[in-house]
PDB file of C-alpha atoms in Angstrom:
ATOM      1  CA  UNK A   1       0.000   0.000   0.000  1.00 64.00           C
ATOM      2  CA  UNK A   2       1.380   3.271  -0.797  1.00 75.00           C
ATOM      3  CA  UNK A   3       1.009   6.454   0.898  1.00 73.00           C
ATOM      4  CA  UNK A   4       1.880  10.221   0.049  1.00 85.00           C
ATOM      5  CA  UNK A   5       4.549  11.327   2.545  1.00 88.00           C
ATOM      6  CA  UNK A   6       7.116  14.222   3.056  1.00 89.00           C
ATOM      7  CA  UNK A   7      10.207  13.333   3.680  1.00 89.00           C
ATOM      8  CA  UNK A   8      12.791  15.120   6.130  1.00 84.00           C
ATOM      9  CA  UNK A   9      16.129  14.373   4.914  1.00 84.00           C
ATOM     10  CA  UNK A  10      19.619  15.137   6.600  1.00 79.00           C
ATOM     11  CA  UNK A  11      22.221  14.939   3.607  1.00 69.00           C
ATOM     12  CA  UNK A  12      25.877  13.657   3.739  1.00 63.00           C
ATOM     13  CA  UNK A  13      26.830  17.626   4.432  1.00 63.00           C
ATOM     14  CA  UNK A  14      25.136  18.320   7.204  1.00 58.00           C
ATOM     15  CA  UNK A  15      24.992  14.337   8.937  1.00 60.00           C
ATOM     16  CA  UNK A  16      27.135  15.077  11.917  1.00 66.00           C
ATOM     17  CA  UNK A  17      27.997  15.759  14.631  1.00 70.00           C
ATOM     18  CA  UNK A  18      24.949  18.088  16.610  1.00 72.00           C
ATOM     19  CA  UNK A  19      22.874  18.259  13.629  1.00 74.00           C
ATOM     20  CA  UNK A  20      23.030  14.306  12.734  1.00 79.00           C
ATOM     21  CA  UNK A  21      22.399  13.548  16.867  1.00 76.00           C
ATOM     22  CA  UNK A  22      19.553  16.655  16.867  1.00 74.00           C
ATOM     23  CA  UNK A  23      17.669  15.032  13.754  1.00 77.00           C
ATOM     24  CA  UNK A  24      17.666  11.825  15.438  1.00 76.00           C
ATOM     25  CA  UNK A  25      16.639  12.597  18.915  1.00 72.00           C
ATOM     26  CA  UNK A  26      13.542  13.677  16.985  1.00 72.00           C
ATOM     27  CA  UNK A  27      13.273  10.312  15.108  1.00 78.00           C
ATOM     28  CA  UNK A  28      13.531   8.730  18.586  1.00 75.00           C
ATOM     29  CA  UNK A  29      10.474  10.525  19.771  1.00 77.00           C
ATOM     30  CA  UNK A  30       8.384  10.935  17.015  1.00 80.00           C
ATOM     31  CA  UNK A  31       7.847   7.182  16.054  1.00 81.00           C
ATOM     32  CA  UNK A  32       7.036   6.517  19.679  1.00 82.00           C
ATOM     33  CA  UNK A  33       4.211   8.900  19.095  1.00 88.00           C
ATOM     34  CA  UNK A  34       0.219   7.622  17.675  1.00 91.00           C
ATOM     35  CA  UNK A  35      -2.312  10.439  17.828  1.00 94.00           C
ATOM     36  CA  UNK A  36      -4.517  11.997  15.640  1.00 94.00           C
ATOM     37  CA  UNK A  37      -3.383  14.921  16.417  1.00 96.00           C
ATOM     38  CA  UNK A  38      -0.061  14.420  16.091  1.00 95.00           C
ATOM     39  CA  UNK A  39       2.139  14.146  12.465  1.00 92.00           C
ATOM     40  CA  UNK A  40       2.654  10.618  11.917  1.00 89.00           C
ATOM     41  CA  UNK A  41       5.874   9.332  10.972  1.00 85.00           C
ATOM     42  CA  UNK A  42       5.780   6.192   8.867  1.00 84.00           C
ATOM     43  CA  UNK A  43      10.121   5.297   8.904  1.00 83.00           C
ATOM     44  CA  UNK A  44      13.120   6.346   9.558  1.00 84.00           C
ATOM     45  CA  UNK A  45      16.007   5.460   8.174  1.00 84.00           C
ATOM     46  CA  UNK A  46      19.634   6.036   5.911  1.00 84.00           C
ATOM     47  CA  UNK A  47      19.588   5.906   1.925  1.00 86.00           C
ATOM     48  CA  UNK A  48      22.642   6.917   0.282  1.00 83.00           C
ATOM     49  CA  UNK A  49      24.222   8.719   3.152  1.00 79.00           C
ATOM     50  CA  UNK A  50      21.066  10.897   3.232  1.00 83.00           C
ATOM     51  CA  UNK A  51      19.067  10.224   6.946  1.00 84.00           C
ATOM     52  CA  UNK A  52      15.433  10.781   6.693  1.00 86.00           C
ATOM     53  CA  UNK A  53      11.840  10.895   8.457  1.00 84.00           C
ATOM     54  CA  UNK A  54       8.963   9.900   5.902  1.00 87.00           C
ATOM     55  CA  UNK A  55       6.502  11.667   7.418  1.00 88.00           C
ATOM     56  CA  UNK A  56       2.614  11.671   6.891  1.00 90.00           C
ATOM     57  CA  UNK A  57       1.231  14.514   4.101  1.00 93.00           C
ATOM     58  CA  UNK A  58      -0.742  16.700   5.727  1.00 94.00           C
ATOM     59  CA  UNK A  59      -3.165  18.103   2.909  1.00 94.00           C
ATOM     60  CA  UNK A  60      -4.213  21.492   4.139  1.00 96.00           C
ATOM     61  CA  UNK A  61      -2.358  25.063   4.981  1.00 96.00           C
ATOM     62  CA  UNK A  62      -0.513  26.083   8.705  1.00 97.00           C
ATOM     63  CA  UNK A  63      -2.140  28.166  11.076  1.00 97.00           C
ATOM     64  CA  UNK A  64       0.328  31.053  10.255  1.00 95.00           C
ATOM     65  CA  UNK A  65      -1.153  30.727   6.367  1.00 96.00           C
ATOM     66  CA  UNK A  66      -4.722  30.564   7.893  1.00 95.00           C
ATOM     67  CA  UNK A  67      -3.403  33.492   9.732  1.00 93.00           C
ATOM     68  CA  UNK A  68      -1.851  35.601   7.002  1.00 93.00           C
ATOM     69  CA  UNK A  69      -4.404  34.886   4.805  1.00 94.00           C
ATOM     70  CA  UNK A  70      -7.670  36.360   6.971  1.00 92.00           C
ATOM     71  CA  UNK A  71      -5.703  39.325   8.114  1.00 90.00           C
ATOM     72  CA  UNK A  72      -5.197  40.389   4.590  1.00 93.00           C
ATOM     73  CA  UNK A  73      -8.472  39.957   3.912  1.00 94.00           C
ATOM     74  CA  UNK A  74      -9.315  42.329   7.199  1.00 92.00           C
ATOM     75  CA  UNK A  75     -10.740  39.214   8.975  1.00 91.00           C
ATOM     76  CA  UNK A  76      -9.530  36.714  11.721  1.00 88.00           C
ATOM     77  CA  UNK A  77     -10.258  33.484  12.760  1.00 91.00           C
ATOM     78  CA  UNK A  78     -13.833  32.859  13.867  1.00 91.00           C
ATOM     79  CA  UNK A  79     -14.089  32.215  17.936  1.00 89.00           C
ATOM     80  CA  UNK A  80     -15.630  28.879  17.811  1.00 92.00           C
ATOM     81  CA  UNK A  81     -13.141  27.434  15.611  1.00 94.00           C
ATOM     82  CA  UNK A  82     -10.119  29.024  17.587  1.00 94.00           C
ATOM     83  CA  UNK A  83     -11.246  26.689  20.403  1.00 95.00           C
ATOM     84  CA  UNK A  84     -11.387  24.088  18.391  1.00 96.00           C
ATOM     85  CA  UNK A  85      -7.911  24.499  17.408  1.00 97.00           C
ATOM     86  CA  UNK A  86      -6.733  25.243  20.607  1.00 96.00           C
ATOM     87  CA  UNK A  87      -8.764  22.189  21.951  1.00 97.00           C
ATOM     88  CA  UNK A  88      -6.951  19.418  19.338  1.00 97.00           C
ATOM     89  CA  UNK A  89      -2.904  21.643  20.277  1.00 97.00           C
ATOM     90  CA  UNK A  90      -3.821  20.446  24.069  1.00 97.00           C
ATOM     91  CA  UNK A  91      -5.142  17.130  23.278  1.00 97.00           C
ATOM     92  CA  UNK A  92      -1.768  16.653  20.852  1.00 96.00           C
ATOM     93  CA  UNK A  93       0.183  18.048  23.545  1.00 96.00           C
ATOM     94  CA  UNK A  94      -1.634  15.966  26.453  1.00 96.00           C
ATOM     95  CA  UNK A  95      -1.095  13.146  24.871  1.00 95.00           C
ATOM     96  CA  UNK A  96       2.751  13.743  24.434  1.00 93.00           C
ATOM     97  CA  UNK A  97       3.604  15.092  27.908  1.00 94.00           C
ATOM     98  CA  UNK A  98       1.944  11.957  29.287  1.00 93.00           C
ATOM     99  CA  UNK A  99       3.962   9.617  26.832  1.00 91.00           C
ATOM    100  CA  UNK A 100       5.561   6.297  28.890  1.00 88.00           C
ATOM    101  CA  UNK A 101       8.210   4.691  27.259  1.00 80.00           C
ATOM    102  CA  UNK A 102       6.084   1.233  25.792  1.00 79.00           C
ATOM    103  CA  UNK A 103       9.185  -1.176  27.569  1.00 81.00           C
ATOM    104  CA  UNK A 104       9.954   0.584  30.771  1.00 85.00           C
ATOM    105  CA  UNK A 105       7.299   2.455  31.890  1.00 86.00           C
ATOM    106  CA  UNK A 106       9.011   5.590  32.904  1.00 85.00           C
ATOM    107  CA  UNK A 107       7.704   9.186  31.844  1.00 86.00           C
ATOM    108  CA  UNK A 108       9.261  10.589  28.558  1.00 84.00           C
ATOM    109  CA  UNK A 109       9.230  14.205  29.636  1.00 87.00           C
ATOM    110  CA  UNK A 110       8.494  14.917  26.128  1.00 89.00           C
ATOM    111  CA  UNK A 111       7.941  18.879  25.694  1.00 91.00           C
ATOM    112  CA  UNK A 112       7.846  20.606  22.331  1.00 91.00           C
ATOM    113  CA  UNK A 113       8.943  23.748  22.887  1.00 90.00           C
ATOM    114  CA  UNK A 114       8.017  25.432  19.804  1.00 92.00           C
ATOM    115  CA  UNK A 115       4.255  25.522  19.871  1.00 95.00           C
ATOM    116  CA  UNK A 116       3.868  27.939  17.045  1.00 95.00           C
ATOM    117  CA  UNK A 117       1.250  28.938  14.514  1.00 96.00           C
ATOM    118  CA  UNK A 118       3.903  27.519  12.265  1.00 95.00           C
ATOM    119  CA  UNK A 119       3.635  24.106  13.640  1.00 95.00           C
ATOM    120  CA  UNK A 120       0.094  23.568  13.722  1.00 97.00           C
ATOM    121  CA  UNK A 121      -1.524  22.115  10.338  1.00 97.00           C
ATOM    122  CA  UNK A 122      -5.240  22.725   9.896  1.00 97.00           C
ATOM    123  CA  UNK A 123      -6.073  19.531   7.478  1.00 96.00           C
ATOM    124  CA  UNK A 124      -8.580  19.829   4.658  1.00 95.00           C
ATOM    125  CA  UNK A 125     -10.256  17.004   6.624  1.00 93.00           C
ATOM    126  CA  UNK A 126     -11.153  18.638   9.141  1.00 94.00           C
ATOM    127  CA  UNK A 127      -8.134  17.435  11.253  1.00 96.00           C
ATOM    128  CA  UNK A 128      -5.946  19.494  13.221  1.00 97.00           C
ATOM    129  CA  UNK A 129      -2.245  18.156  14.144  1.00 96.00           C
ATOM    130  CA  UNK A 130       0.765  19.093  16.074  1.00 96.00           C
ATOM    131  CA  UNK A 131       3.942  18.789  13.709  1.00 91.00           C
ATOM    132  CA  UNK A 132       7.856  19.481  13.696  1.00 84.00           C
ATOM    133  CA  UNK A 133       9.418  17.737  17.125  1.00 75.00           C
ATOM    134  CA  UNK A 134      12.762  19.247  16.125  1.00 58.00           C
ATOM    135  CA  UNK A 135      13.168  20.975  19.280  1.00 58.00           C
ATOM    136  CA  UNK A 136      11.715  18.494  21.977  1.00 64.00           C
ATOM    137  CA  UNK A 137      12.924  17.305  24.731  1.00 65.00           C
ATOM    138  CA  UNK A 138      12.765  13.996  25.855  1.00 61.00           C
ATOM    139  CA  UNK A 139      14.034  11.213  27.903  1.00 56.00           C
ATOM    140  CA  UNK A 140      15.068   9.538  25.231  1.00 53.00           C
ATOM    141  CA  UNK A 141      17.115  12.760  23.875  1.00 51.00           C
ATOM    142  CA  UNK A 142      20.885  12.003  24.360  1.00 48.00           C
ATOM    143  CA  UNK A 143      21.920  15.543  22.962  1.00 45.00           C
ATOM    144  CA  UNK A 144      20.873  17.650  25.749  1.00 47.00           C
ATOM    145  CA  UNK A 145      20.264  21.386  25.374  1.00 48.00           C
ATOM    146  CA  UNK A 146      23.649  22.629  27.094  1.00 45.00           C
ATOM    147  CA  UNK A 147      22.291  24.943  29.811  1.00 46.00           C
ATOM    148  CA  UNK A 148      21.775  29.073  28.695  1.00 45.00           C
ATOM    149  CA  UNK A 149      21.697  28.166  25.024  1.00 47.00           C
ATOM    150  CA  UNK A 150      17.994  28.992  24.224  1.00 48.00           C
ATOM    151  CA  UNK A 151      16.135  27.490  20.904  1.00 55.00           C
ATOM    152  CA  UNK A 152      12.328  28.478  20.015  1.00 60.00           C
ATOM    153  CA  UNK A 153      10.468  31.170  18.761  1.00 82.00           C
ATOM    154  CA  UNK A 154      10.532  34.024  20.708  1.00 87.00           C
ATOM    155  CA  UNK A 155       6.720  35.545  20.237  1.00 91.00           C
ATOM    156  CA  UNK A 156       5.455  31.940  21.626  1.00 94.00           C
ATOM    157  CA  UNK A 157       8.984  31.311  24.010  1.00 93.00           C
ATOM    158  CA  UNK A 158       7.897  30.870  28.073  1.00 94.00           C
ATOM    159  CA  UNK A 159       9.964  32.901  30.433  1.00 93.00           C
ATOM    160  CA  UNK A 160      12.213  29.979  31.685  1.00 93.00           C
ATOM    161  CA  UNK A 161      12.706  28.955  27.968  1.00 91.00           C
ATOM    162  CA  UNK A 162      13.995  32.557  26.820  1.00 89.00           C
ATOM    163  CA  UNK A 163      16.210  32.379  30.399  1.00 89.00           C
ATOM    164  CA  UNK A 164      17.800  28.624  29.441  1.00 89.00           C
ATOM    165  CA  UNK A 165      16.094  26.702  32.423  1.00 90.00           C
ATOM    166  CA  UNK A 166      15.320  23.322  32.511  1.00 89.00           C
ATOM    167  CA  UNK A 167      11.993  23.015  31.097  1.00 90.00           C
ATOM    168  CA  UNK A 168       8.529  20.774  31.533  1.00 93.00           C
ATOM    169  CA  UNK A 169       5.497  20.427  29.895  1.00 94.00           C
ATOM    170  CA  UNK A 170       4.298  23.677  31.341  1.00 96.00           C
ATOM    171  CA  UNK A 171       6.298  25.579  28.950  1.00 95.00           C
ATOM    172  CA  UNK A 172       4.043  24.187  25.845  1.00 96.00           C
ATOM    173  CA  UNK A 173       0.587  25.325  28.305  1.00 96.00           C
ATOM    174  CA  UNK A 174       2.288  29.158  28.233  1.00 96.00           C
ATOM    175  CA  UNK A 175       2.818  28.488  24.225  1.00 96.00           C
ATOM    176  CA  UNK A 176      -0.571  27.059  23.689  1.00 97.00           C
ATOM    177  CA  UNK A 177      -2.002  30.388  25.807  1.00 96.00           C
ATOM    178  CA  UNK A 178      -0.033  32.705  23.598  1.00 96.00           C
ATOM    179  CA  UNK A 179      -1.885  30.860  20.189  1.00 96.00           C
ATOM    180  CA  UNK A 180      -5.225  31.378  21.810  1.00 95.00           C
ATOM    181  CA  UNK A 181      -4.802  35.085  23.128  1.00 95.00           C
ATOM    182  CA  UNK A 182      -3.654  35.784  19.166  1.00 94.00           C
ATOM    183  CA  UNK A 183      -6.276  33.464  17.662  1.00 94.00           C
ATOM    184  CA  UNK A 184      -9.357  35.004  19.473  1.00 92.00           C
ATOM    185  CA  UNK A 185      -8.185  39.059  19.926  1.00 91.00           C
ATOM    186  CA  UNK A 186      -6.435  38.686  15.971  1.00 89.00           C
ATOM    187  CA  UNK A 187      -3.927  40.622  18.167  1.00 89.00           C
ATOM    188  CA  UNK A 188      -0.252  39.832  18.249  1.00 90.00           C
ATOM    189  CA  UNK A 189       0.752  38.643  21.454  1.00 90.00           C
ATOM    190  CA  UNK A 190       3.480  40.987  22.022  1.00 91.00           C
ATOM    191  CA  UNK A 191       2.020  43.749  20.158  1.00 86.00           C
ATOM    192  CA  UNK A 192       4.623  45.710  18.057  1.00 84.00           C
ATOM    193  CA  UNK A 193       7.339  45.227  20.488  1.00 85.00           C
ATOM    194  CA  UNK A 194      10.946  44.724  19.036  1.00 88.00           C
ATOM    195  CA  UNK A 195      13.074  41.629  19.423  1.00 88.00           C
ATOM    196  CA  UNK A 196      15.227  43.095  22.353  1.00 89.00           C
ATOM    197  CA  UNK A 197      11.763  44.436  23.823  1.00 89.00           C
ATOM    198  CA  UNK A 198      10.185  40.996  23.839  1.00 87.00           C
ATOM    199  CA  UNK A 199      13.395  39.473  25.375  1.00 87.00           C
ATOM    200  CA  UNK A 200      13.614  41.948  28.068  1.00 87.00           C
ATOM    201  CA  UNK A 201      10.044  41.053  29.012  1.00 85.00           C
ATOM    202  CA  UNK A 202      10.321  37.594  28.681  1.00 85.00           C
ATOM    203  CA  UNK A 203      13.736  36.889  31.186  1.00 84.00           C
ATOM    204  CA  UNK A 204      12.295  39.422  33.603  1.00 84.00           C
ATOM    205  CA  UNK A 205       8.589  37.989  33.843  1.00 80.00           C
ATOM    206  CA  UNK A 206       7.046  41.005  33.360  1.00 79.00           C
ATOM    207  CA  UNK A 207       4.836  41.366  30.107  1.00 85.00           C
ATOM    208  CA  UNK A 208       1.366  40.358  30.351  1.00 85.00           C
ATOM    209  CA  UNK A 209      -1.452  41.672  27.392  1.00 86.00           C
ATOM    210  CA  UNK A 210      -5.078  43.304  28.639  1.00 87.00           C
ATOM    211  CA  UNK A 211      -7.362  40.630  28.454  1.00 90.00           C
ATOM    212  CA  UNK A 212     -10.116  43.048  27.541  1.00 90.00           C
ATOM    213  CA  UNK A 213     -10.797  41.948  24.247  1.00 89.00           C
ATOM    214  CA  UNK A 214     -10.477  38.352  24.972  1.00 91.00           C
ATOM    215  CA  UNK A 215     -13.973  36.786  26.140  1.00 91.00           C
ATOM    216  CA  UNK A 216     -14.340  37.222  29.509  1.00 93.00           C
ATOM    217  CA  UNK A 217     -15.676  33.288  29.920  1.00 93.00           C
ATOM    218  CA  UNK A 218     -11.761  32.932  28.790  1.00 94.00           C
ATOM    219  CA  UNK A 219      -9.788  34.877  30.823  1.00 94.00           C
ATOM    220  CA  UNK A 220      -8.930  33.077  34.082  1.00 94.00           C
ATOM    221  CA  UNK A 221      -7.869  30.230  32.482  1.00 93.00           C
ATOM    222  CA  UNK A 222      -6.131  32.072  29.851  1.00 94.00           C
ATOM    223  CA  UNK A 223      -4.080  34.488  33.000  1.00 93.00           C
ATOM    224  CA  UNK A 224      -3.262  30.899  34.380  1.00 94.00           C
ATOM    225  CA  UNK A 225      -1.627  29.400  31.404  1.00 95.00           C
ATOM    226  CA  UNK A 226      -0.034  32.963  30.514  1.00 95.00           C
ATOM    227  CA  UNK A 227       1.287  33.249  34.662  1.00 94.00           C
ATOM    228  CA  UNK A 228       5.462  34.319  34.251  1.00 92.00           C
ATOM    229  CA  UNK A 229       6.378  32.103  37.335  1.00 93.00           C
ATOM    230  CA  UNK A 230       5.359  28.471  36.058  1.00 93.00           C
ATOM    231  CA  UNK A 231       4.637  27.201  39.589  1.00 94.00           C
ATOM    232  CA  UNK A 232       1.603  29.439  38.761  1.00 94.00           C
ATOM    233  CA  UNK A 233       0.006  27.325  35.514  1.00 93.00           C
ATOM    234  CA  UNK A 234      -1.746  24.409  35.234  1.00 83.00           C
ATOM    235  CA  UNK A 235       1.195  21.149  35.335  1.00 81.00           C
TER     236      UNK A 235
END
């Protein structure tokens, strides 16, 4: 049986040394993973020097596309189906931060850390899934972010990510609260504010957007997951 795929490759340049162990950390992680909601990756594997993940075709456009495409059009993504999105990210995610390894039985620790608008495929199905692991961490990870060197993107980054802590699944739950305040105000998060603004704001804790135009049934749990100290938000 065939099937339509996209295929990740890592060529004979770039196979080695961080890149070769980052690419397959993620292979480790992702074919441990079976949700709907969540890319599927059928193999993994070496052809001609070339490592690759032959990954499942998602038919459909990214959130950011959705995104760029309405606010051109002077529109933004209806409310109901900005919960629904959000509602399939945290199932996606859920599912991964409760992820046992199948043999042992311990936790995985698996968090994303780049919940993004780029990163979330809206399926022509209907479906909505959680892609790009690149940048997880995991228990089954054995190159380990060295400690103050910070990857993500920095609109969606949780204070202890943009200040090089150790991170758990509660930095995905401030990243899936930044996607909702932008999905249902069609407001960016950190409003025009420059890299070196957002950065500032982020290490010290101390940015947090009115809630005013975000509905008020939504905005408790929306201050939770958005709290700067992650003792605060929901584990």
């Amino acid at each position: 049986i065939q099937h339509f795929c996209v295929v990740k490759t890592l060529g004979a340049q770039g196979a080695r040394g961080d890149l070769l162990r980052r690419f397959h950390d993620e292979a480790r992680v992702v074919v441990t993973l079976n949700h709907p909601g969540i890319c599927h990756v059928f193999d993994v594997g070496i052809v001609d020097g070339a490592h690759y993940l032959a990954m499942e075709l998602i038919e459909g456009v990214s959130l950011s596309g959705l995104q760029r495409a309405l606010a051109a059009a002077g529109e933004r993504v209806p409310p109901a189906l900005a919960l629904t999105i959000i509602d399939a990210v945290l199932e996606a995610l859920d599912y991964a931060h409760l992820r046992r390894d199948p043999g042992s039985g311990q936790s995985l620790d698996i968090v994303h850390r780049d919940v993004s608008p780029q990163n979330v495929m809206l399926a022509l199905s209907g479906a909505v899934k959680l892609i790009d692991f690149g940048l997880v961490t995991s228990a089954l990870k054995t190159e380990q972010t060295v400690g103050g060197l910070v990857a993500g993107k920095l609109g969606y980054m949780s204070p202890e990510q943009a200040r090089g802590e150790q991170l758990d699944a509660r930095t995905d739950v401030y990243a899936a609260g930044v996607l909702l305040f932008e999905l249902v105000t069609g407001q960016r998060f950190y409003r025009e504010l420059g890299k070196n603004a957002i950065m500032l704001h982020l290490t010290d804790g101390s940015w947090m957007p009115q809630l005013d135009d975000v509905p008020a049934v939504l905005r408790a749990p929306l201050a939770h997951a958005l709290a700067p100290e992650r003792a605060h938000r929901s584990p």
